[in-house]
mmCIF file with all atom_site columns, C-alpha atoms in Angstrom:
data_model
loop_
_atom_site.group_PDB
_atom_site.id
_atom_site.type_symbol
_atom_site.label_atom_id
_atom_site.label_alt_id
_atom_site.label_comp_id
_atom_site.label_asym_id
_atom_site.label_entity_id
_atom_site.label_seq_id
_atom_site.pdbx_PDB_ins_code
_atom_site.Cartn_x
_atom_site.Cartn_y
_atom_site.Cartn_z
_atom_site.occupancy
_atom_site.B_iso_or_equiv
_atom_site.pdbx_formal_charge
_atom_site.auth_seq_id
_atom_site.auth_comp_id
_atom_site.auth_asym_id
_atom_site.auth_atom_id
_atom_site.pdbx_PDB_model_num
ATOM 1   C CA . ALA P 1 1   ? -11.918 93.382  -82.098 1.00 0.00 ? 1   ALA P CA 1
ATOM 2   C CA . CYS P 1 2   ? -10.673 90.175  -80.510 1.00 0.00 ? 2   CYS P CA 1
ATOM 3   C CA . ALA P 1 3   ? -6.781  91.255  -80.809 1.00 0.00 ? 3   ALA P CA 1
ATOM 4   C CA . LEU P 1 4   ? -7.688  94.345  -79.188 1.00 0.00 ? 4   LEU P CA 1
ATOM 5   C CA . HIS P 1 5   ? -7.223  95.068  -75.216 1.00 0.00 ? 5   HIS P CA 1
ATOM 6   C CA . CYS P 1 6   ? -8.898  97.285  -72.733 1.00 0.00 ? 6   CYS P CA 1
ATOM 7   C CA . HIS P 1 7   ? -6.191  98.140  -70.675 1.00 0.00 ? 7   HIS P CA 1
ATOM 8   C CA . HIS P 1 8   ? -6.943  100.002 -67.234 1.00 0.00 ? 8   HIS P CA 1
ATOM 9   C CA . LYS P 1 9   ? -4.984  103.139 -66.994 1.00 0.00 ? 9   LYS P CA 1
ATOM 10  C CA . VAL P 1 10  ? -4.869  103.112 -63.681 1.00 0.00 ? 10  VAL P CA 1
ATOM 11  C CA . PRO P 1 11  ? -5.054  99.239  -62.256 1.00 0.00 ? 11  PRO P CA 1
ATOM 12  C CA . SER P 1 12  ? -5.818  100.660 -58.600 1.00 0.00 ? 12  SER P CA 1
ATOM 13  C CA . GLU P 1 13  ? -9.361  101.857 -60.262 1.00 0.00 ? 13  GLU P CA 1
ATOM 14  C CA . LYS P 1 14  ? -9.931  98.747  -61.745 1.00 0.00 ? 14  LYS P CA 1
ATOM 15  C CA . SER P 1 15  ? -13.400 97.459  -60.682 1.00 0.00 ? 15  SER P CA 1
ATOM 16  C CA . PHE P 1 16  ? -13.151 94.237  -62.846 1.00 0.00 ? 16  PHE P CA 1
ATOM 17  C CA . TYR P 1 17  ? -12.138 92.744  -66.084 1.00 0.00 ? 17  TYR P CA 1
ATOM 18  C CA . VAL P 1 18  ? -14.039 94.447  -69.365 1.00 0.00 ? 18  VAL P CA 1
ATOM 19  C CA . SER P 1 19  ? -13.565 91.087  -70.700 1.00 0.00 ? 19  SER P CA 1
ATOM 20  C CA . GLU P 1 20  ? -16.058 89.575  -67.762 1.00 0.00 ? 20  GLU P CA 1
ATOM 21  C CA . GLY P 1 21  ? -18.504 92.263  -67.884 1.00 0.00 ? 21  GLY P CA 1
ATOM 22  C CA . LEU P 1 22  ? -20.622 90.265  -70.872 1.00 0.00 ? 22  LEU P CA 1
ATOM 23  C CA . PHE P 1 23  ? -23.923 90.022  -68.410 1.00 0.00 ? 23  PHE P CA 1
ATOM 24  C CA . ARG P 1 24  ? -23.389 93.149  -66.414 1.00 0.00 ? 24  ARG P CA 1
ATOM 25  C CA . PRO P 1 25  ? -25.195 96.164  -67.031 1.00 0.00 ? 25  PRO P CA 1
ATOM 26  C CA . ARG P 1 26  ? -24.316 98.256  -70.251 1.00 0.00 ? 26  ARG P CA 1
ATOM 27  C CA . GLU P 1 27  ? -23.788 101.411 -67.994 1.00 0.00 ? 27  GLU P CA 1
ATOM 28  C CA . GLU P 1 28  ? -21.293 99.561  -65.515 1.00 0.00 ? 28  GLU P CA 1
ATOM 29  C CA . VAL P 1 29  ? -19.305 97.924  -68.630 1.00 0.00 ? 29  VAL P CA 1
ATOM 30  C CA . GLU P 1 30  ? -19.302 101.898 -70.260 1.00 0.00 ? 30  GLU P CA 1
ATOM 31  C CA . ALA P 1 31  ? -17.854 103.489 -67.091 1.00 0.00 ? 31  ALA P CA 1
ATOM 32  C CA . GLU P 1 32  ? -15.125 100.486 -67.048 1.00 0.00 ? 32  GLU P CA 1
ATOM 33  C CA . VAL P 1 33  ? -14.038 101.451 -70.253 1.00 0.00 ? 33  VAL P CA 1
ATOM 34  C CA . ALA P 1 34  ? -13.669 104.629 -70.103 1.00 0.00 ? 34  ALA P CA 1
ATOM 35  C CA . LYS P 1 35  ? -10.899 103.908 -68.008 1.00 0.00 ? 35  LYS P CA 1
ATOM 36  C CA . CYS P 1 36  ? -8.974  102.358 -70.396 1.00 0.00 ? 36  CYS P CA 1
ATOM 37  C CA . MET P 1 37  ? -7.135  102.437 -73.308 1.00 0.00 ? 37  MET P CA 1
ATOM 38  C CA . VAL P 1 38  ? -7.253  99.693  -76.076 1.00 0.00 ? 38  VAL P CA 1
ATOM 39  C CA . LEU P 1 39  ? -3.938  98.380  -77.301 1.00 0.00 ? 39  LEU P CA 1
ATOM 40  C CA . CYS P 1 40  ? -3.455  95.465  -79.987 1.00 0.00 ? 40  CYS P CA 1
ATOM 41  C CA . ALA P 1 41  ? -2.878  92.273  -77.965 1.00 0.00 ? 41  ALA P CA 1
ATOM 42  C CA . ARG P 1 42  ? 0.589   92.504  -78.890 1.00 0.00 ? 42  ARG P CA 1
ATOM 43  C CA . CYS P 1 43  ? 1.570   95.653  -77.714 1.00 0.00 ? 43  CYS P CA 1
ATOM 44  C CA . HIS P 1 44  ? -0.756  94.530  -74.290 1.00 0.00 ? 44  HIS P CA 1
ATOM 45  C CA . PHE P 1 45  ? 2.044   91.806  -73.673 1.00 0.00 ? 45  PHE P CA 1
ATOM 46  C CA . VAL P 1 46  ? 4.778   93.986  -74.065 1.00 0.00 ? 46  VAL P CA 1
ATOM 47  C CA . PHE P 1 47  ? 3.301   97.474  -71.611 1.00 0.00 ? 47  PHE P CA 1
ATOM 48  C CA . HIS P 1 48  ? 2.759   94.310  -68.814 1.00 0.00 ? 48  HIS P CA 1
ATOM 49  C CA . PHE P 1 49  ? 5.796   92.809  -69.292 1.00 0.00 ? 49  PHE P CA 1
ATOM 50  C CA . HIS P 1 50  ? 8.712   93.391  -66.598 1.00 0.00 ? 50  HIS P CA 1
ATOM 51  C CA . PHE P 1 51  ? 12.398  92.303  -66.816 1.00 0.00 ? 51  PHE P CA 1
ATOM 52  C CA . ASP P 1 52  ? 13.258  89.980  -64.029 1.00 0.00 ? 52  ASP P CA 1
ATOM 53  C CA . SER P 1 53  ? 16.480  89.282  -63.841 1.00 0.00 ? 53  SER P CA 1
ATOM 54  C CA . HIS P 1 54  ? 15.157  85.822  -61.178 1.00 0.00 ? 54  HIS P CA 1
ATOM 55  C CA . ARG P 1 55  ? 13.560  84.461  -64.373 1.00 0.00 ? 55  ARG P CA 1
ATOM 56  C CA . SER P 1 56  ? 14.644  80.686  -64.880 1.00 0.00 ? 56  SER P CA 1
ATOM 57  C CA . GLU P 1 57  ? 17.853  80.205  -67.414 1.00 0.00 ? 57  GLU P CA 1
ATOM 58  C CA . ARG P 1 58  ? 15.114  77.763  -69.182 1.00 0.00 ? 58  ARG P CA 1
ATOM 59  C CA . TRP P 1 59  ? 12.896  80.717  -69.502 1.00 0.00 ? 59  TRP P CA 1
ATOM 60  C CA . TRP P 1 60  ? 15.654  82.845  -71.449 1.00 0.00 ? 60  TRP P CA 1
ATOM 61  C CA . LEU P 1 61  ? 16.109  79.805  -73.451 1.00 0.00 ? 61  LEU P CA 1
ATOM 62  C CA . LEU P 1 62  ? 12.514  79.825  -74.549 1.00 0.00 ? 62  LEU P CA 1
ATOM 63  C CA . ALA P 1 63  ? 11.879  83.342  -74.694 1.00 0.00 ? 63  ALA P CA 1
ATOM 64  C CA . ALA P 1 64  ? 15.174  83.354  -76.766 1.00 0.00 ? 64  ALA P CA 1
ATOM 65  C CA . LEU P 1 65  ? 13.428  79.999  -79.584 1.00 0.00 ? 65  LEU P CA 1
ATOM 66  C CA . LYS P 1 66  ? 10.403  82.265  -79.776 1.00 0.00 ? 66  LYS P CA 1
ATOM 67  C CA . LEU P 1 67  ? 12.188  85.166  -81.143 1.00 0.00 ? 67  LEU P CA 1
ATOM 68  C CA . SER P 1 68  ? 14.297  83.177  -83.403 1.00 0.00 ? 68  SER P CA 1
ATOM 69  C CA . ARG P 1 69  ? 10.956  81.075  -85.019 1.00 0.00 ? 69  ARG P CA 1
ATOM 70  C CA . GLY P 1 70  ? 8.835   84.595  -84.699 1.00 0.00 ? 70  GLY P CA 1
ATOM 71  C CA . CYS P 1 71  ? 5.201   84.389  -85.510 1.00 0.00 ? 71  CYS P CA 1
ATOM 72  C CA . ALA P 1 72  ? 4.173   81.586  -88.018 1.00 0.00 ? 72  ALA P CA 1
ATOM 73  C CA . LYS P 1 73  ? 1.643   83.649  -89.049 1.00 0.00 ? 73  LYS P CA 1
ATOM 74  C CA . CYS P 1 74  ? 2.695   87.518  -89.572 1.00 0.00 ? 74  CYS P CA 1
ATOM 75  C CA . ASP P 1 75  ? 6.515   87.027  -88.978 1.00 0.00 ? 75  ASP P CA 1
ATOM 76  C CA . TYR P 1 76  ? 6.590   89.524  -86.105 1.00 0.00 ? 76  TYR P CA 1
ATOM 77  C CA . LYS P 1 77  ? 9.670   89.195  -83.663 1.00 0.00 ? 77  LYS P CA 1
ATOM 78  C CA . GLU P 1 78  ? 10.173  91.989  -81.578 1.00 0.00 ? 78  GLU P CA 1
ATOM 79  C CA . HIS P 1 79  ? 9.460   90.990  -77.804 1.00 0.00 ? 79  HIS P CA 1
ATOM 80  C CA . SER P 1 80  ? 9.452   87.816  -76.475 1.00 0.00 ? 80  SER P CA 1
ATOM 81  C CA . CYS P 1 81  ? 6.283   88.327  -74.145 1.00 0.00 ? 81  CYS P CA 1
ATOM 82  C CA . ALA P 1 82  ? 4.043   89.223  -77.124 1.00 0.00 ? 82  ALA P CA 1
ATOM 83  C CA . LEU P 1 83  ? 5.015   85.704  -78.562 1.00 0.00 ? 83  LEU P CA 1
ATOM 84  C CA . HIS P 1 84  ? 2.888   82.532  -77.776 1.00 0.00 ? 84  HIS P CA 1
ATOM 85  C CA . PHE P 1 85  ? 3.600   78.827  -77.978 1.00 0.00 ? 85  PHE P CA 1
ATOM 86  C CA . HIS P 1 86  ? 0.398   77.299  -79.972 1.00 0.00 ? 86  HIS P CA 1
ATOM 87  C CA . HIS P 1 87  ? -0.454  73.830  -79.451 1.00 0.00 ? 87  HIS P CA 1
ATOM 88  C CA . ALA P 1 88  ? -1.099  72.571  -82.859 1.00 0.00 ? 88  ALA P CA 1
ATOM 89  C CA . GLY P 1 89  ? -1.913  69.115  -81.556 1.00 0.00 ? 89  GLY P CA 1
ATOM 90  C CA . LYS P 1 90  ? -3.008  67.344  -78.512 1.00 0.00 ? 90  LYS P CA 1
ATOM 91  C CA . ARG P 1 91  ? -1.391  69.326  -75.145 1.00 0.00 ? 91  ARG P CA 1
ATOM 92  C CA . ASP P 1 92  ? -0.145  67.681  -72.272 1.00 0.00 ? 92  ASP P CA 1
ATOM 93  C CA . PHE P 1 93  ? 0.248   71.019  -70.467 1.00 0.00 ? 93  PHE P CA 1
ATOM 94  C CA . TYR P 1 94  ? 0.824   74.587  -71.090 1.00 0.00 ? 94  TYR P CA 1
ATOM 95  C CA . ILE P 1 95  ? 4.518   75.457  -72.224 1.00 0.00 ? 95  ILE P CA 1
ATOM 96  C CA . SER P 1 96  ? 4.579   78.771  -69.410 1.00 0.00 ? 96  SER P CA 1
ATOM 97  C CA . LYS P 1 97  ? 3.230   76.043  -66.712 1.00 0.00 ? 97  LYS P CA 1
ATOM 98  C CA . GLY P 1 98  ? 5.542   73.177  -67.385 1.00 0.00 ? 98  GLY P CA 1
ATOM 99  C CA . LEU P 1 99  ? 9.325   74.941  -67.233 1.00 0.00 ? 99  LEU P CA 1
ATOM 100 C CA . HIS P 1 100 ? 9.650   72.898  -63.835 1.00 0.00 ? 100 HIS P CA 1
ATOM 101 C CA . GLU P 1 101 ? 9.031   69.747  -66.088 1.00 0.00 ? 101 GLU P CA 1
ATOM 102 C CA . PRO P 1 102 ? 12.281  67.308  -67.324 1.00 0.00 ? 102 PRO P CA 1
ATOM 103 C CA . LYS P 1 103 ? 14.146  68.854  -70.226 1.00 0.00 ? 103 LYS P CA 1
ATOM 104 C CA . GLU P 1 104 ? 13.074  66.044  -72.146 1.00 0.00 ? 104 GLU P CA 1
ATOM 105 C CA . VAL P 1 105 ? 9.535   66.599  -71.689 1.00 0.00 ? 105 VAL P CA 1
ATOM 106 C CA . LEU P 1 106 ? 9.645   70.192  -72.057 1.00 0.00 ? 106 LEU P CA 1
ATOM 107 C CA . ASN P 1 107 ? 11.734  69.671  -75.220 1.00 0.00 ? 107 ASN P CA 1
ATOM 108 C CA . ALA P 1 108 ? 8.607   67.003  -76.192 1.00 0.00 ? 108 ALA P CA 1
ATOM 109 C CA . GLU P 1 109 ? 5.847   69.456  -75.455 1.00 0.00 ? 109 GLU P CA 1
ATOM 110 C CA . VAL P 1 110 ? 7.454   72.572  -77.671 1.00 0.00 ? 110 VAL P CA 1
ATOM 111 C CA . VAL P 1 111 ? 7.669   70.536  -80.473 1.00 0.00 ? 111 VAL P CA 1
ATOM 112 C CA . LYS P 1 112 ? 3.881   69.749  -80.677 1.00 0.00 ? 112 LYS P CA 1
ATOM 113 C CA . CYS P 1 113 ? 3.715   73.638  -81.094 1.00 0.00 ? 113 CYS P CA 1
ATOM 114 C CA . ILE P 1 114 ? 4.146   76.858  -83.495 1.00 0.00 ? 114 ILE P CA 1
ATOM 115 C CA . VAL P 1 115 ? 4.884   80.233  -82.390 1.00 0.00 ? 115 VAL P CA 1
ATOM 116 C CA . LEU P 1 116 ? 1.776   82.851  -82.824 1.00 0.00 ? 116 LEU P CA 1
ATOM 117 C CA . CYS P 1 117 ? 1.733   86.864  -81.818 1.00 0.00 ? 117 CYS P CA 1
ATOM 118 C CA . ALA P 1 118 ? -0.787  87.995  -79.411 1.00 0.00 ? 118 ALA P CA 1
ATOM 119 C CA . ARG P 1 119 ? -2.629  89.679  -81.791 1.00 0.00 ? 119 ARG P CA 1
ATOM 120 C CA . CYS P 1 120 ? -2.550  86.119  -84.359 1.00 0.00 ? 120 CYS P CA 1
ATOM 121 C CA . HIS P 1 121 ? -3.008  83.820  -81.345 1.00 0.00 ? 121 HIS P CA 1
ATOM 122 C CA . ALA P 1 122 ? -6.262  85.884  -80.676 1.00 0.00 ? 122 ALA P CA 1
ATOM 123 C CA . VAL P 1 123 ? -7.508  86.128  -84.213 1.00 0.00 ? 123 VAL P CA 1
ATOM 124 C CA . PHE P 1 124 ? -6.878  82.323  -84.767 1.00 0.00 ? 124 PHE P CA 1
ATOM 125 C CA . HIS P 1 125 ? -8.498  81.154  -81.616 1.00 0.00 ? 125 HIS P CA 1
ATOM 126 C CA . TYR P 1 126 ? -11.881 83.609  -82.160 1.00 0.00 ? 126 TYR P CA 1
ATOM 127 C CA . PHE P 1 127 ? -12.605 82.025  -85.475 1.00 0.00 ? 127 PHE P CA 1
ATOM 128 C CA . PHE P 1 128 ? -11.238 78.709  -84.111 1.00 0.00 ? 128 PHE P CA 1
ATOM 129 C CA . HIS P 1 129 ? -14.046 78.820  -81.780 1.00 0.00 ? 129 HIS P CA 1
ATOM 130 C CA . ARG P 1 130 ? -16.618 80.582  -83.740 1.00 0.00 ? 130 ARG P CA 1
ATOM 131 C CA . LEU P 1 131 ? -16.383 77.482  -86.310 1.00 0.00 ? 131 LEU P CA 1
ATOM 132 C CA . ALA P 1 132 ? -16.308 75.243  -83.667 1.00 0.00 ? 132 ALA P CA 1
ATOM 133 C CA . ASN P 1 133 ? -19.329 76.709  -82.338 1.00 0.00 ? 133 ASN P CA 1
ATOM 134 C CA . LEU P 1 134 ? -21.010 76.770  -85.804 1.00 0.00 ? 134 LEU P CA 1
ATOM 135 C CA . THR P 1 135 ? -20.231 73.226  -86.628 1.00 0.00 ? 135 THR P CA 1
ATOM 136 C CA . LEU P 1 136 ? -21.349 71.709  -83.500 1.00 0.00 ? 136 LEU P CA 1
ATOM 137 C CA . GLY P 1 137 ? -24.362 74.218  -83.308 1.00 0.00 ? 137 GLY P CA 1
ATOM 138 C CA . LYS P 1 138 ? -23.608 75.871  -79.740 1.00 0.00 ? 138 LYS P CA 1
ATOM 139 C CA . LYS P 1 139 ? -25.773 78.802  -78.765 1.00 0.00 ? 139 LYS P CA 1
ATOM 140 C CA . SER P 1 140 ? -23.387 81.930  -78.968 1.00 0.00 ? 140 SER P CA 1
ATOM 141 C CA . TYR P 1 141 ? -23.356 84.483  -75.895 1.00 0.00 ? 141 TYR P CA 1
ATOM 142 C CA . SER P 1 142 ? -26.263 86.762  -76.878 1.00 0.00 ? 142 SER P CA 1
ATOM 143 C CA . LYS P 1 143 ? -28.472 88.854  -75.021 1.00 0.00 ? 143 LYS P CA 1
ATOM 144 C CA . GLY P 1 144 ? -30.636 86.520  -72.282 1.00 0.00 ? 144 GLY P CA 1
ATOM 145 C CA . SER P 1 145 ? -28.237 83.615  -72.862 1.00 0.00 ? 145 SER P CA 1
ATOM 146 C CA . THR P 1 146 ? -26.262 82.225  -70.103 1.00 0.00 ? 146 THR P CA 1
ATOM 147 C CA . SER P 1 147 ? -25.700 78.851  -71.586 1.00 0.00 ? 147 SER P CA 1
ATOM 148 C CA . THR P 1 148 ? -22.417 77.777  -74.093 1.00 0.00 ? 148 THR P CA 1
ATOM 149 C CA . GLN P 1 149 ? -23.888 74.178  -74.367 1.00 0.00 ? 149 GLN P CA 1
ATOM 150 C CA . ALA P 1 150 ? -24.936 72.162  -77.369 1.00 0.00 ? 150 ALA P CA 1
ATOM 151 C CA . THR P 1 151 ? -28.094 72.063  -78.629 1.00 0.00 ? 151 THR P CA 1
ATOM 152 C CA . ARG P 1 152 ? -28.632 69.300  -81.004 1.00 0.00 ? 152 ARG P CA 1
ATOM 153 C CA . ALA P 1 153 ? -31.266 69.724  -83.564 1.00 0.00 ? 153 ALA P CA 1
#
């Protein structure tokens, strides 16, 4: 389920993001979900991608790089917008936010990354954070719980 997104069929009818409905009444969430169709994470990114000829040359070069690498997990290479740079180590900045950085700085950040498709990226983070929460003894989101603070035994 972590790699599935609720896409609002009519954006102007969106009351809230379904992902933000965790602490809303069940009836409100169900009504919001009824306005949606379910798309896998990759398809959702592709659906929202709009060709923009005004994108920077750097943006297009990074898109070509993502396509040439493809997803490191499943080898998906169809649409660059559904491919993400995932930092395998320490992150100084998000690649998408660093297009204004000097070329050498941006390249040094890209080298720290692997490319994952949106679906594999979502699944990776779901299991990574789930494992981290279990290891650190963090509370999970459950009915009546509003905290994710670590609990010490």
